[in-house]
Tab-separated table of C-alpha atoms in Angstrom:
chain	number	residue	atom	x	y	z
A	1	UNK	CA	-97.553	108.896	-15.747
A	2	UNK	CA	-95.475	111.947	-15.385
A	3	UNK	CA	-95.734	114.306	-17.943
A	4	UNK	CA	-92.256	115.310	-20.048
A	5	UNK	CA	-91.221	119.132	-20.236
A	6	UNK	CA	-88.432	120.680	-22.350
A	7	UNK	CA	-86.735	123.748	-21.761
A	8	UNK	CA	-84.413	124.952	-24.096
A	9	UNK	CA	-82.183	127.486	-23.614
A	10	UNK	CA	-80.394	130.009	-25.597
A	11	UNK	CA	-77.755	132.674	-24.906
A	12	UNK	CA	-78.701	136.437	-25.753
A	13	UNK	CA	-75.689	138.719	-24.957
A	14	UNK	CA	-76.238	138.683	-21.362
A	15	UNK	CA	-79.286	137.595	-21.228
A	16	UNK	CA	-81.117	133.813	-21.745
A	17	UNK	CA	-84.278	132.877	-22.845
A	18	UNK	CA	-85.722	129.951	-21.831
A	19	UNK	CA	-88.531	128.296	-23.907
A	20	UNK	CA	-90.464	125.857	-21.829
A	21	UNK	CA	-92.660	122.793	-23.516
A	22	UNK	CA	-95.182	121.082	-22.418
A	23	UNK	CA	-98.007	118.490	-23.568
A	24	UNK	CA	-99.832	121.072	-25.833
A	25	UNK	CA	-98.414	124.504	-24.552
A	26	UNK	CA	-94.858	126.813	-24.973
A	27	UNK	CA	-94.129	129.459	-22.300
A	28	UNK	CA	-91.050	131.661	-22.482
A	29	UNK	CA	-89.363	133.486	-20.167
A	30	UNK	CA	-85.899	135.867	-20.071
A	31	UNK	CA	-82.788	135.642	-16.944
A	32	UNK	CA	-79.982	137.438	-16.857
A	33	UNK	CA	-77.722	134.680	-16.602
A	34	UNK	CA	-77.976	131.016	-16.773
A	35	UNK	CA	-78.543	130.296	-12.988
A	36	UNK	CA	-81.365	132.969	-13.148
A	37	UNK	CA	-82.870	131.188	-16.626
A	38	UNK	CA	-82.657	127.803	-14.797
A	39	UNK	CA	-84.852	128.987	-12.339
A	40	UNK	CA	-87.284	130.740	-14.371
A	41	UNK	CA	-87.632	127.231	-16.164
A	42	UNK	CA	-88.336	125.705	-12.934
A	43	UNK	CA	-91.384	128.616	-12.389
A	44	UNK	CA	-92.398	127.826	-16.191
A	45	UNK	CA	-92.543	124.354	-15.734
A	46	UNK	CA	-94.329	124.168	-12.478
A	47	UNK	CA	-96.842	126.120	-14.648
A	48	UNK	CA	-96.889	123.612	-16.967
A	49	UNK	CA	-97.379	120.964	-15.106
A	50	UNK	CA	-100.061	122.166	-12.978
A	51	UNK	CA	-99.025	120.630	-9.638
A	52	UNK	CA	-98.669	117.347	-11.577
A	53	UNK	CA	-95.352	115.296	-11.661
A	54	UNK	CA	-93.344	116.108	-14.005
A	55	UNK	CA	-90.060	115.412	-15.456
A	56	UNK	CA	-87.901	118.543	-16.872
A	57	UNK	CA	-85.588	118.528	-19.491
A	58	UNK	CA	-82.645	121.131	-19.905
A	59	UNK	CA	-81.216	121.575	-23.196
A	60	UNK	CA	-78.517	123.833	-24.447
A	61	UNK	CA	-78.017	123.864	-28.084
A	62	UNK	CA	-80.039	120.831	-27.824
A	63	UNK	CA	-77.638	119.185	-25.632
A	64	UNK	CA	-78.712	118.025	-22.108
A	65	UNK	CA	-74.979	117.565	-21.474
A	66	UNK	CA	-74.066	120.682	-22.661
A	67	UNK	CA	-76.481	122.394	-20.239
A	68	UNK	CA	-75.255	121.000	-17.654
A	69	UNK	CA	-71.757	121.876	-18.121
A	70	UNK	CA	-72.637	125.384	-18.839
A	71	UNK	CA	-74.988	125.637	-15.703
A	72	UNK	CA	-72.332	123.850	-13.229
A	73	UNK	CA	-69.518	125.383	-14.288
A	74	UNK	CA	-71.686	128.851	-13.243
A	75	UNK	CA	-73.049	127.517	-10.239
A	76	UNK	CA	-69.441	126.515	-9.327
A	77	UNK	CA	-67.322	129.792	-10.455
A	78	UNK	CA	-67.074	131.911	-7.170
A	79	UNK	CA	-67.980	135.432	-7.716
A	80	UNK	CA	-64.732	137.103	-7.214
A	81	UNK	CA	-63.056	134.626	-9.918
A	82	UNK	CA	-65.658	136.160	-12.159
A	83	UNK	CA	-65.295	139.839	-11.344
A	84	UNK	CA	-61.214	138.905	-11.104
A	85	UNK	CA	-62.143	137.142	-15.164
A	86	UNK	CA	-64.233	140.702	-16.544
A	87	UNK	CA	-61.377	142.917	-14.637
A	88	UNK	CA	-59.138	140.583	-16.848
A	89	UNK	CA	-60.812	141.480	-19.744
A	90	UNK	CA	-60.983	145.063	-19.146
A	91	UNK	CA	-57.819	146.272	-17.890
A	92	UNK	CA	-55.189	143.980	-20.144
A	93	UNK	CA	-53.205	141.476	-18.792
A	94	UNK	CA	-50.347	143.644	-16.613
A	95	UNK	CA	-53.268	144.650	-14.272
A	96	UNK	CA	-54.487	141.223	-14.032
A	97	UNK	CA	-51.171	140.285	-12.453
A	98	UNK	CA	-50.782	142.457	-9.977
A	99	UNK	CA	-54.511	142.017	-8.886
A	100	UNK	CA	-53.448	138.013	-8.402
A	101	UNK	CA	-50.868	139.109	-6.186
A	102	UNK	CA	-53.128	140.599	-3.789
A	103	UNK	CA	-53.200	139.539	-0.604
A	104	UNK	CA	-56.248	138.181	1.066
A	105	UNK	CA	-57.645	138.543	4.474
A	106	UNK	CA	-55.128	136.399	5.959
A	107	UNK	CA	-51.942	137.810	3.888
A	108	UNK	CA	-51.898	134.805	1.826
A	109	UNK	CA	-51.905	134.994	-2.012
A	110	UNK	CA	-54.508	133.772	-3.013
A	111	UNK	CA	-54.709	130.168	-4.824
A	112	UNK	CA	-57.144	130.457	-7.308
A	113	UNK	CA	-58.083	127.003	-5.668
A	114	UNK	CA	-62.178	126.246	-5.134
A	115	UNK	CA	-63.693	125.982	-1.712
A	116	UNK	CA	-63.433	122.054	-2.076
A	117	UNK	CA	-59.950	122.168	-2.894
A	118	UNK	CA	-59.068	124.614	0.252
A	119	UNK	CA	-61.292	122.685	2.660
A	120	UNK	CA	-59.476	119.560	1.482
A	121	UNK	CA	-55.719	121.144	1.861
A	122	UNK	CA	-56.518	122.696	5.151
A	123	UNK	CA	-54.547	122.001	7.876
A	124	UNK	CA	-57.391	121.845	10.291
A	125	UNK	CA	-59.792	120.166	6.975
A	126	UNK	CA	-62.314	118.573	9.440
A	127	UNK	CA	-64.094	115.648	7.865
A	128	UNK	CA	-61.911	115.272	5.275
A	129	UNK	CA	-58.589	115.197	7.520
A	130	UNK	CA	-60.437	112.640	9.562
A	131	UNK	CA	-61.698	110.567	6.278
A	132	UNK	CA	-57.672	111.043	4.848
A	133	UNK	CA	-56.511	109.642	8.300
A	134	UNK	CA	-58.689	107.037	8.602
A	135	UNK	CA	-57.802	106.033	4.995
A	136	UNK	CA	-53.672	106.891	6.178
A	137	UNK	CA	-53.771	104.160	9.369
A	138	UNK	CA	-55.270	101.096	7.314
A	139	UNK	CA	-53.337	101.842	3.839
A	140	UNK	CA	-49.296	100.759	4.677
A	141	UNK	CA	-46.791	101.109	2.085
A	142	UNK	CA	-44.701	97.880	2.175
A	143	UNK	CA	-42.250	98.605	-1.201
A	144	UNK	CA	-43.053	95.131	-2.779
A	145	UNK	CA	-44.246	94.902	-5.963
A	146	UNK	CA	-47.634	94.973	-7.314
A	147	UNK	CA	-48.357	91.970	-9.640
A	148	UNK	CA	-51.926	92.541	-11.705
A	149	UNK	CA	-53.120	89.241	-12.817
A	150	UNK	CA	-56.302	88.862	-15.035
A	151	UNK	CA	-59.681	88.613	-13.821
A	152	UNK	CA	-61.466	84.831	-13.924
A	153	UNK	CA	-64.863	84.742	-14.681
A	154	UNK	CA	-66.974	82.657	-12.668
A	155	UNK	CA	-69.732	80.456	-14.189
């Protein structure tokens, strides 16, 4: 049977700490960041376990949901949106403005939208122009209405 590990995290400042538990042993370990702590768990862990299976738990304020919101949404945040967020909080608001109106490589403002979102509106969006046109040619809008009608249960 694999063997259940815990690690618990917990903001300090800057920094995390991560407290890893296993069957009959705590290790603890400090990241600067989350992404950093989540992979000093991993290290922990595999310490833990010995080479064994084992199954990891993340918790943030005890919350496996909550870690994973706080870990995703850092995973996800491209690096200039954060250094464009701690300019933000730095300089005031009026320099924030004019540092969204930059211009980017190719002299468009930038969007503010994530890489998904870009590859998705590109003009040239490979797979997922091909996926929306494939989707486009059997989907036909005929203008008559839509009647819902309730689902019958079968027996």
């Amino acid at each position: 049977m694999a063997a259940t590990i815990t690690a618990t995290y917990t903001p300090e400042n800057d920094d995390w700490t991560v407290t890893v538990t296993g069957p009959g042993e705590t290790l603890t370990g400090k990241a600067p960041g989350i992404i950093a702590a989540r992979d000093q768990a991993d290290q922990l862990a595999e310490k833990l376990a010995g080479g064994a299976k084992a199954t990891v738990v993340h918790l943030l304020n005890g919350s496996a949901l909550e870690f994973t919101h706080a870990y995703m949404s850092a995973r996800l945040t491209r690096p200039e949106e954060a250094a464009d967020e701690a300019a933000t909080e730095a300089t005031g608001e009026a320099e924030a403005e004019s540092a969204e109106e930059e211009q980017d490589e190719d002299g468009d403002a930038e969007s503010g939208k994530t890489e998904l979102q870009e590859a998705i509106d590109a003009e040239d969006g490979g797979v997922f122009t091909e996926l929306g046109n494939a989707i486009g040619a059997q989907r036909k809008e005929t203008g008559d209405a839509v009647e819902a009608t309730k689902p019958v249960a079968s027996a």
